[in-house]
Amino acid sequence: MKISPSILAADLTDLKNTLQTLESRVDFLHMDIMDGHFVPTLSFGEVYVKLLKDHTNIPLDVHLMVDQPEKEVPKYYDFSPFNITFHYEATNFPVRLAREIRKKNIKAGISLNPKTPVEFIEPFLEELDLVLIMSVEPGFYGQAFIPFSIEKIKKLKDMILQKDLDVLIEVDGGINQENISLVKEAGADIVVAGSFIFKGNIEENIQKLKQF
Ligand code: DX5
Ligand code: ZN
């Protein structure tokens, strides 16, 4: 299973060292873009992502927690991220947006809040490369994992297998040493971890997650 640390939870005053530590140890860098509308918090945007991109070779995993993502998505094309993920709840045009992202040779991801059933994306699953299951309500790092997320991951995995599609499952929120094996068994391909990785010794914490 691949690991994507949420940079939002990192010590921003020590970012250069943090990036060096992460460079050979993780698969992606998870960027939480929050607009203060779709979620109550305002985090960072394309200027900060550019800064990070200039200092690392780790593929970027862009998670847009913004209203009207169709306006924001194009700002991230130039950074050639691995994926751009927008929220199902934030747009009326998910298929058009996913197609636009794919046209740029970037993987198109959609994210589902805890309240949103995975069945809602079944009709257009083949238009997507990645589904991000939120295992906390979006907006903050450091929240506790919501247990019913496991059922959603399992259902989604079954759907993908049944349709014989190549769609990655990513899980975001409250991941730690205790729940990562459940998430993996349920079918996740990528896990995001913020506070678990950045509280204490980063190298040791990554190792702890990797043993599963
Ligand atoms: C929540 C963000 C998450 C969060 C993860 O709104 O999308 O990526 O930063 O942090 P932890 O692992 O601490 O829940
Ligand atoms: Zn996130």
Tab-separated table of C-alpha atoms and ligand atoms in Angstrom:
chain	number	residue	atom	x	y	z
A	1	MET	CA	0.000	0.000	0.000
A	2	LYS	CA	1.264	3.480	-0.865
A	3	ILE	CA	1.711	6.324	1.611
A	4	SER	CA	0.832	9.968	1.036
A	5	PRO	CA	1.716	12.263	3.981
A	6	SER	CA	-0.551	15.273	4.405
A	7	ILE	CA	1.816	18.240	4.369
A	8	LEU	CA	-0.827	20.322	6.169
A	9	ALA	CA	0.128	18.569	9.399
A	10	ALA	CA	3.887	19.137	8.958
A	11	ASP	CA	6.006	21.711	10.789
A	12	LEU	CA	5.978	24.504	8.201
A	13	THR	CA	9.018	26.210	9.718
A	14	ASP	CA	11.155	23.165	8.958
A	15	LEU	CA	9.833	22.263	5.536
A	16	LYS	CA	13.189	21.795	3.774
A	17	ASN	CA	14.323	19.129	6.230
A	18	THR	CA	10.895	17.536	6.244
A	19	LEU	CA	10.916	17.198	2.459
A	20	GLN	CA	14.397	15.652	2.593
A	21	THR	CA	13.227	13.110	5.139
A	22	LEU	CA	10.174	12.243	3.061
A	23	GLU	CA	11.958	12.100	-0.318
A	24	SER	CA	13.006	8.436	-0.412
A	25	ARG	CA	10.429	7.150	2.039
A	26	VAL	CA	6.966	7.996	0.729
A	27	ASP	CA	5.085	7.603	-2.548
A	28	PHE	CA	3.198	10.903	-2.772
A	29	LEU	CA	2.872	14.301	-1.091
A	30	HIS	CA	-0.759	15.010	-0.173
A	31	MET	CA	-1.719	18.683	-0.610
A	32	ASP	CA	-4.867	19.789	1.204
A	33	ILE	CA	-6.231	22.861	-0.559
A	34	MET	CA	-9.063	24.397	1.534
A	35	ASP	CA	-11.069	27.473	0.536
A	36	GLY	CA	-12.849	28.458	3.775
A	37	HIS	CA	-16.230	27.808	2.052
A	38	PHE	CA	-16.521	24.141	1.156
A	39	VAL	CA	-14.755	23.514	4.463
A	40	PRO	CA	-14.513	26.027	7.330
A	41	THR	CA	-10.735	26.272	7.082
A	42	LEU	CA	-8.490	28.164	4.712
A	43	SER	CA	-5.161	26.449	4.052
A	44	PHE	CA	-2.956	27.157	1.043
A	45	GLY	CA	-3.192	27.327	-2.737
A	46	GLU	CA	-1.239	27.090	-5.955
A	47	VAL	CA	1.571	29.453	-4.882
A	48	TYR	CA	2.536	27.207	-1.984
A	49	VAL	CA	2.197	24.074	-4.094
A	50	LYS	CA	4.595	25.588	-6.644
A	51	LEU	CA	7.085	26.297	-3.875
A	52	LEU	CA	6.954	22.685	-2.722
A	53	LYS	CA	7.133	21.355	-6.261
A	54	ASP	CA	10.399	23.290	-6.770
A	55	HIS	CA	11.953	21.527	-3.765
A	56	THR	CA	10.928	17.911	-4.220
A	57	ASN	CA	10.659	15.086	-6.720
A	58	ILE	CA	7.918	13.311	-4.806
A	59	PRO	CA	4.788	13.058	-6.994
A	60	LEU	CA	2.066	15.445	-5.858
A	61	ASP	CA	-1.362	14.243	-4.711
A	62	VAL	CA	-3.629	17.310	-4.907
A	63	HIS	CA	-6.809	17.228	-2.790
A	64	LEU	CA	-9.084	20.195	-3.514
A	65	MET	CA	-11.602	20.893	-0.753
A	66	VAL	CA	-13.122	23.855	-2.574
A	67	ASP	CA	-16.477	24.964	-3.995
A	68	GLN	CA	-16.731	25.132	-7.793
A	69	PRO	CA	-13.578	23.074	-8.334
A	70	GLU	CA	-13.827	23.633	-12.102
A	71	LYS	CA	-12.414	27.129	-11.432
A	72	GLU	CA	-9.515	25.888	-9.313
A	73	VAL	CA	-8.428	22.685	-11.045
A	74	PRO	CA	-6.652	24.401	-14.003
A	75	LYS	CA	-4.311	26.239	-11.604
A	76	TYR	CA	-2.626	22.897	-10.822
A	77	TYR	CA	-2.056	21.569	-14.355
A	78	ASP	CA	1.407	23.178	-14.669
A	79	PHE	CA	2.764	21.245	-11.684
A	80	SER	CA	2.058	17.907	-13.419
A	81	PRO	CA	0.754	16.277	-10.244
A	82	PHE	CA	0.078	12.534	-10.125
A	83	ASN	CA	-3.597	13.277	-9.522
A	84	ILE	CA	-6.038	16.106	-8.955
A	85	THR	CA	-8.920	15.142	-6.684
A	86	PHE	CA	-12.057	17.279	-6.306
A	87	HIS	CA	-15.149	16.695	-4.164
A	88	TYR	CA	-18.337	15.049	-5.415
A	89	GLU	CA	-20.319	17.372	-3.130
A	90	ALA	CA	-18.767	20.519	-4.625
A	91	THR	CA	-19.689	20.252	-8.302
A	92	ASN	CA	-22.600	19.519	-10.622
A	93	PHE	CA	-20.258	18.555	-13.458
A	94	PRO	CA	-18.018	15.745	-12.201
A	95	VAL	CA	-17.722	13.925	-15.519
A	96	ARG	CA	-16.766	17.012	-17.522
A	97	LEU	CA	-14.154	17.959	-14.916
A	98	ALA	CA	-12.703	14.437	-14.746
A	99	ARG	CA	-12.393	14.374	-18.540
A	100	GLU	CA	-10.611	17.736	-18.552
A	101	ILE	CA	-8.099	16.512	-15.967
A	102	ARG	CA	-7.459	13.297	-17.891
A	103	LYS	CA	-6.854	15.278	-21.077
A	104	LYS	CA	-3.828	16.800	-19.317
A	105	ASN	CA	-2.455	13.318	-18.610
A	106	ILE	CA	-3.151	13.738	-14.911
A	107	LYS	CA	-5.163	11.169	-12.973
A	108	ALA	CA	-8.701	12.330	-12.217
A	109	GLY	CA	-9.807	11.763	-8.637
A	110	ILE	CA	-13.108	12.299	-6.878
A	111	SER	CA	-13.505	12.508	-3.123
A	112	LEU	CA	-16.519	11.469	-1.068
A	113	ASN	CA	-17.383	12.982	2.292
A	114	PRO	CA	-18.474	10.534	5.004
A	115	LYS	CA	-22.171	11.268	4.295
A	116	THR	CA	-21.907	10.430	0.571
A	117	PRO	CA	-22.627	6.803	-0.397
A	118	VAL	CA	-20.186	5.178	-2.837
A	119	GLU	CA	-23.184	4.167	-4.981
A	120	PHE	CA	-23.515	7.823	-6.071
A	121	ILE	CA	-20.416	7.544	-8.289
A	122	GLU	CA	-21.139	4.075	-9.664
A	123	PRO	CA	-22.738	5.352	-12.917
A	124	PHE	CA	-19.548	7.136	-13.986
A	125	LEU	CA	-16.815	5.164	-12.246
A	126	GLU	CA	-15.074	4.444	-15.561
A	127	GLU	CA	-14.514	8.198	-16.018
A	128	LEU	CA	-12.274	8.238	-12.927
A	129	ASP	CA	-8.754	7.069	-12.040
A	130	LEU	CA	-8.991	7.460	-8.272
A	131	VAL	CA	-11.610	7.663	-5.538
A	132	LEU	CA	-10.676	9.291	-2.241
A	133	ILE	CA	-12.801	8.067	0.648
A	134	MET	CA	-12.820	10.637	3.447
A	135	SER	CA	-12.601	8.786	6.741
A	136	VAL	CA	-13.118	12.048	8.694
A	137	GLU	CA	-15.153	15.135	7.870
A	138	PRO	CA	-12.870	17.311	5.725
A	139	GLY	CA	-11.448	20.546	7.130
A	140	PHE	CA	-8.931	19.638	9.808
A	141	TYR	CA	-6.149	17.199	10.493
A	142	GLY	CA	-5.955	15.291	13.779
A	143	GLN	CA	-9.543	13.988	13.871
A	144	ALA	CA	-10.576	10.448	14.815
A	145	PHE	CA	-11.167	7.845	12.077
A	146	ILE	CA	-14.854	7.143	11.324
A	147	PRO	CA	-15.311	3.327	11.521
A	148	PHE	CA	-18.083	3.016	8.895
A	149	SER	CA	-15.543	4.137	6.269
A	150	ILE	CA	-14.349	0.511	6.165
A	151	GLU	CA	-17.702	-0.643	4.732
A	152	LYS	CA	-17.533	2.086	2.083
A	153	ILE	CA	-14.037	1.006	1.020
A	154	LYS	CA	-15.191	-2.634	0.729
A	155	LYS	CA	-18.258	-1.685	-1.344
A	156	LEU	CA	-16.179	0.481	-3.639
A	157	LYS	CA	-13.559	-2.250	-4.071
A	158	ASP	CA	-16.295	-4.737	-5.054
A	159	MET	CA	-17.706	-2.260	-7.567
A	160	ILE	CA	-14.293	-1.713	-9.159
A	161	LEU	CA	-13.609	-5.463	-9.384
A	162	GLN	CA	-17.058	-6.212	-10.768
A	163	LYS	CA	-16.658	-3.615	-13.501
A	164	ASP	CA	-13.053	-4.703	-14.066
A	165	LEU	CA	-11.776	-1.109	-13.840
A	166	ASP	CA	-8.391	0.350	-13.030
A	167	VAL	CA	-9.469	2.803	-10.302
A	168	LEU	CA	-7.297	3.464	-7.252
A	169	ILE	CA	-8.806	3.719	-3.774
A	170	GLU	CA	-7.274	6.321	-1.466
A	171	VAL	CA	-8.326	6.812	2.152
A	172	ASP	CA	-7.882	10.084	4.037
A	173	GLY	CA	-8.333	11.010	7.692
A	174	GLY	CA	-7.420	9.623	11.085
A	175	ILE	CA	-5.126	6.893	9.758
A	176	ASN	CA	-2.840	5.371	12.392
A	177	GLN	CA	-1.044	2.173	13.366
A	178	GLU	CA	-4.265	0.682	14.751
A	179	ASN	CA	-6.561	1.096	11.754
A	180	ILE	CA	-4.228	0.927	8.739
A	181	SER	CA	-4.435	-2.867	8.423
A	182	LEU	CA	-8.259	-2.740	8.350
A	183	VAL	CA	-8.120	-0.089	5.643
A	184	LYS	CA	-5.669	-2.190	3.644
A	185	GLU	CA	-7.719	-5.387	3.967
A	186	ALA	CA	-10.830	-3.488	2.880
A	187	GLY	CA	-9.089	-2.649	-0.418
A	188	ALA	CA	-7.238	0.683	-0.147
A	189	ASP	CA	-4.287	1.304	-2.488
A	190	ILE	CA	-3.096	4.603	-0.977
A	191	VAL	CA	-3.431	6.006	2.545
A	192	VAL	CA	-3.061	9.622	3.569
A	193	ALA	CA	-1.616	10.273	7.006
A	194	GLY	CA	-1.093	13.671	8.629
A	195	SER	CA	-0.820	13.850	12.382
A	196	PHE	CA	0.335	10.247	12.738
A	197	ILE	CA	3.404	10.892	10.567
A	198	PHE	CA	4.295	14.397	11.716
A	199	LYS	CA	3.832	14.052	15.492
A	200	GLY	CA	7.202	12.878	16.825
A	201	ASN	CA	9.836	11.138	14.718
A	202	ILE	CA	8.815	11.225	11.059
A	203	GLU	CA	11.077	8.362	9.915
A	204	GLU	CA	9.930	6.053	12.689
A	205	ASN	CA	6.271	6.875	12.131
A	206	ILE	CA	6.507	6.122	8.404
A	207	GLN	CA	8.184	2.795	9.229
A	208	LYS	CA	5.355	1.956	11.604
A	209	LEU	CA	2.798	2.459	8.826
A	210	LYS	CA	4.887	0.599	6.261
A	211	GLN	CA	4.990	-2.630	8.227
A	212	PHE	CA	1.376	-3.289	7.302
B	1	DX5	C1	-8.711	16.660	6.157
B	1	DX5	C2	-7.593	16.492	5.176
B	1	DX5	C3	-6.677	15.348	5.527
B	1	DX5	C4	-5.923	15.531	6.833
B	1	DX5	C5	-5.273	14.245	7.251
B	1	DX5	O1	-9.514	17.701	5.754
B	1	DX5	O2	-8.120	16.253	3.889
B	1	DX5	O3	-5.783	15.091	4.457
B	1	DX5	O4	-4.956	16.541	6.719
B	1	DX5	O5	-4.718	14.400	8.518
B	1	DX5	P1	-4.888	13.283	9.662
B	1	DX5	O6	-4.154	12.057	9.188
B	1	DX5	O7	-4.261	13.916	10.862
B	1	DX5	O8	-6.351	13.023	9.819
B	2	ZN	ZN	-6.731	15.413	2.339
